[in-house]
Coordinates of C-alpha atoms in Angstrom, one line a residue:
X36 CA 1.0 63.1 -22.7
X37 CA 1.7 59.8 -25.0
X38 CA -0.9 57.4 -24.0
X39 CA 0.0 53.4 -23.2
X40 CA -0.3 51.2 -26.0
X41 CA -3.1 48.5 -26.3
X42 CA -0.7 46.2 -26.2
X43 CA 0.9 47.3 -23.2
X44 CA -2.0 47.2 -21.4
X45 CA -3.0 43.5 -22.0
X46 CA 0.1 42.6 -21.1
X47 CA 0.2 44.1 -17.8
X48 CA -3.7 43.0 -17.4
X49 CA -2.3 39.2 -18.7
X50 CA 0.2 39.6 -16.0
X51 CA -1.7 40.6 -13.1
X52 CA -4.2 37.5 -13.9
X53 CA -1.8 35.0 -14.2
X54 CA -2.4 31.7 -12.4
X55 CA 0.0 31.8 -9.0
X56 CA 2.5 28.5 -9.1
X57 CA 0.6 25.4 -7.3
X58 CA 1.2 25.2 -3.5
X59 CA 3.6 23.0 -2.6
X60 CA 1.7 20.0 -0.6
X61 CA 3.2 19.0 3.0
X62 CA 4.0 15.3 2.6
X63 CA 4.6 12.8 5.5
X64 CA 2.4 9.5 6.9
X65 CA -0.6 9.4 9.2
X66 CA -0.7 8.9 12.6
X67 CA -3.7 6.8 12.9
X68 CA -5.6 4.6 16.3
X69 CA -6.1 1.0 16.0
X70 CA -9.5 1.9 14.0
X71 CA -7.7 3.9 11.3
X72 CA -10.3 6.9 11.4
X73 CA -8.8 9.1 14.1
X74 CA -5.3 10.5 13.3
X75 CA -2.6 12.6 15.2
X76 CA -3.6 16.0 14.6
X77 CA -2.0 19.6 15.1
X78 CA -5.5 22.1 16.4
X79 CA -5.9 24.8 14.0
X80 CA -2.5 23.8 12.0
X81 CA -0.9 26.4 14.8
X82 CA 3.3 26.0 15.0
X83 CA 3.7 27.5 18.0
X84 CA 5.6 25.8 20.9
X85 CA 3.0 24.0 23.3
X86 CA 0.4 23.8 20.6
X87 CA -1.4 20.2 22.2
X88 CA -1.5 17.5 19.7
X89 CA -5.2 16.0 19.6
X90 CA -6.8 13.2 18.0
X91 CA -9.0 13.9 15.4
X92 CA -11.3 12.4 12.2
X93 CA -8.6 11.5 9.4
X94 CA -9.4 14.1 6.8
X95 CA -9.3 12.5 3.2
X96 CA -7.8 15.6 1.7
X97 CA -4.1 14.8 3.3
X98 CA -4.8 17.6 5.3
X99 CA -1.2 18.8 6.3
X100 CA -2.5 19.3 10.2
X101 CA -2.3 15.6 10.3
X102 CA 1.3 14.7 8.4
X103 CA 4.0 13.8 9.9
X104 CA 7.7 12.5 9.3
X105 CA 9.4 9.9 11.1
X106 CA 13.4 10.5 11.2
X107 CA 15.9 8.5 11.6
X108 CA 17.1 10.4 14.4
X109 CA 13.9 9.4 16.4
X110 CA 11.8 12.7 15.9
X111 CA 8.0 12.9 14.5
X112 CA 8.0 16.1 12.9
X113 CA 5.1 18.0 11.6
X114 CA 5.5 17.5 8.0
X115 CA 4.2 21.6 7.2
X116 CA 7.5 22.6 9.4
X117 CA 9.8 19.8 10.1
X118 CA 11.5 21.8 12.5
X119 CA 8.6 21.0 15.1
X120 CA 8.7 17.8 16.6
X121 CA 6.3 16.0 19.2
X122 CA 7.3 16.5 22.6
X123 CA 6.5 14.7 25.6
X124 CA 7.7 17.8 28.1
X125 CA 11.1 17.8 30.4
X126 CA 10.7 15.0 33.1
X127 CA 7.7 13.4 31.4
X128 CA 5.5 11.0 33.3
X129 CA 2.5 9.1 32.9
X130 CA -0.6 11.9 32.2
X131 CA 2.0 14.4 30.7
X132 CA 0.5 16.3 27.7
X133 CA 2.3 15.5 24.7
X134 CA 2.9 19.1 22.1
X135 CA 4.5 20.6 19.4
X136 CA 8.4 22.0 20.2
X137 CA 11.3 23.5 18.3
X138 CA 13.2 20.0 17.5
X139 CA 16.1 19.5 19.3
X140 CA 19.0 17.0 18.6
X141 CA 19.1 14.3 21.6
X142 CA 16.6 15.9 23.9
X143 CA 15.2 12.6 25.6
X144 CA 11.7 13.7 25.3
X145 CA 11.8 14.3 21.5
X146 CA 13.0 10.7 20.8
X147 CA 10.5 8.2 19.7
X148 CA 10.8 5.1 18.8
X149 CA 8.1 3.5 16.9
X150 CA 7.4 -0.4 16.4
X151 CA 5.2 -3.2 17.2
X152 CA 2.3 -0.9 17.1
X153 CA 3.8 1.3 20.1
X154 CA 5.2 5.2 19.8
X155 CA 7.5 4.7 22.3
X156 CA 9.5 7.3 23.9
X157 CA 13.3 6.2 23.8
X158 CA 14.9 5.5 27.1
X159 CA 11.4 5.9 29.2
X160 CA 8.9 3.4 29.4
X161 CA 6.1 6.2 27.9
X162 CA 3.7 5.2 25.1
X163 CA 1.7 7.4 22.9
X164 CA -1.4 7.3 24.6
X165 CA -5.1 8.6 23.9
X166 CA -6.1 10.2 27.3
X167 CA -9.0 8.3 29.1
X168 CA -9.3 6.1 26.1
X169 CA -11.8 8.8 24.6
X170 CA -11.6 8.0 20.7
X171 CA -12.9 11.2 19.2
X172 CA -12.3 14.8 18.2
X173 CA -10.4 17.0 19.9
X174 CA -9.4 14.0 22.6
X175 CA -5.5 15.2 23.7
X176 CA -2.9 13.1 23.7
X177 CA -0.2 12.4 26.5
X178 CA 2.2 10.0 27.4
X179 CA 1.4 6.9 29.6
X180 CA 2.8 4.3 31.1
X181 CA 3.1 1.1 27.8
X182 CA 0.5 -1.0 28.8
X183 CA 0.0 -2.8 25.2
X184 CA -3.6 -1.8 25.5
X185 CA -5.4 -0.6 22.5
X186 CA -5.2 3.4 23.5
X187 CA -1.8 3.0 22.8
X188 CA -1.8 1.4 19.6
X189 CA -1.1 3.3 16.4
X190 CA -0.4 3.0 12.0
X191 CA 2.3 4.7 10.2
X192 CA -0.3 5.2 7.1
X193 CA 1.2 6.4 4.3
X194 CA -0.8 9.6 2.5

């Protein structure tokens, strides 16, 4: 039985070894309270419909949990799968949990508008809000009533 060549092996061993291409890194902006340390965050980086979005510790890696994209369509999509958007729920009201959906065009309570500080729902008078004002990790965040108060203040950051 002919036996593989030296050569053939270190090519095959060369091969097997070979550096994998980069990762491509998720880009997008930051989400970020008045203070600039907390941002928007997706727990456990989980894509799943009704994932709760949560307020957590910026990380200084660009962790991807806490990217997202601002179309001009008026969704804030995940910036790992940007067909995820925020999502205040059907028939939102003040206290409702705000979550990560399947993006859909028009859907009222996908559409954000963003200025002056506030992530405004369009159409609805529903802010962005940290729940019971509780700045720290793991906090969830829902829709309330705009009230111009500092729980409902935010920063497009830029990565």
């Amino acid at each position: 039985m002919p036996r593989p060549s030296f050569a053939l092996i270190t090519l095959v061993a060369a091969l097997s070894t070979a550096a994998a291409p980069p990762m491509r890194r998720a880009s997008g902006v930051h989400l970020t309270d008045q203070s600039g340390r907390f941002c928007v965050d997706l727990p456990t980086g989980w894509l799943g419909n009704g994932n709760a979005i949560q307020l957590w510790g910026c990380s200084p890696d660009d962790n991807a949990n806490q990217l997202w994209a601002l179309a001009k369509n008026g969704h804030i999509t995940s910036a790992k799968e940007p067909s995820k958007c925020l999502d205040a729920g059907e028939n939102a009201v003040s206290g409702s949990s705000v979550h990560l959906w399947d993006c859909y065009e028009g859907l009222a309570q996908q559409t954000w508008i963003v200025e002056n500080g506030a992530v405004r729902l369009q159409g609805a008078n529903l802010c962005l809000d940290i729940t019971d004002g509780k700045v720290q990790d793991g906090t969830r965040l829902q829709v309330w009533e705009c009230d111009g108060e500092w729980n409902q203040k935010w920063t497009v950051a830029s990565q």
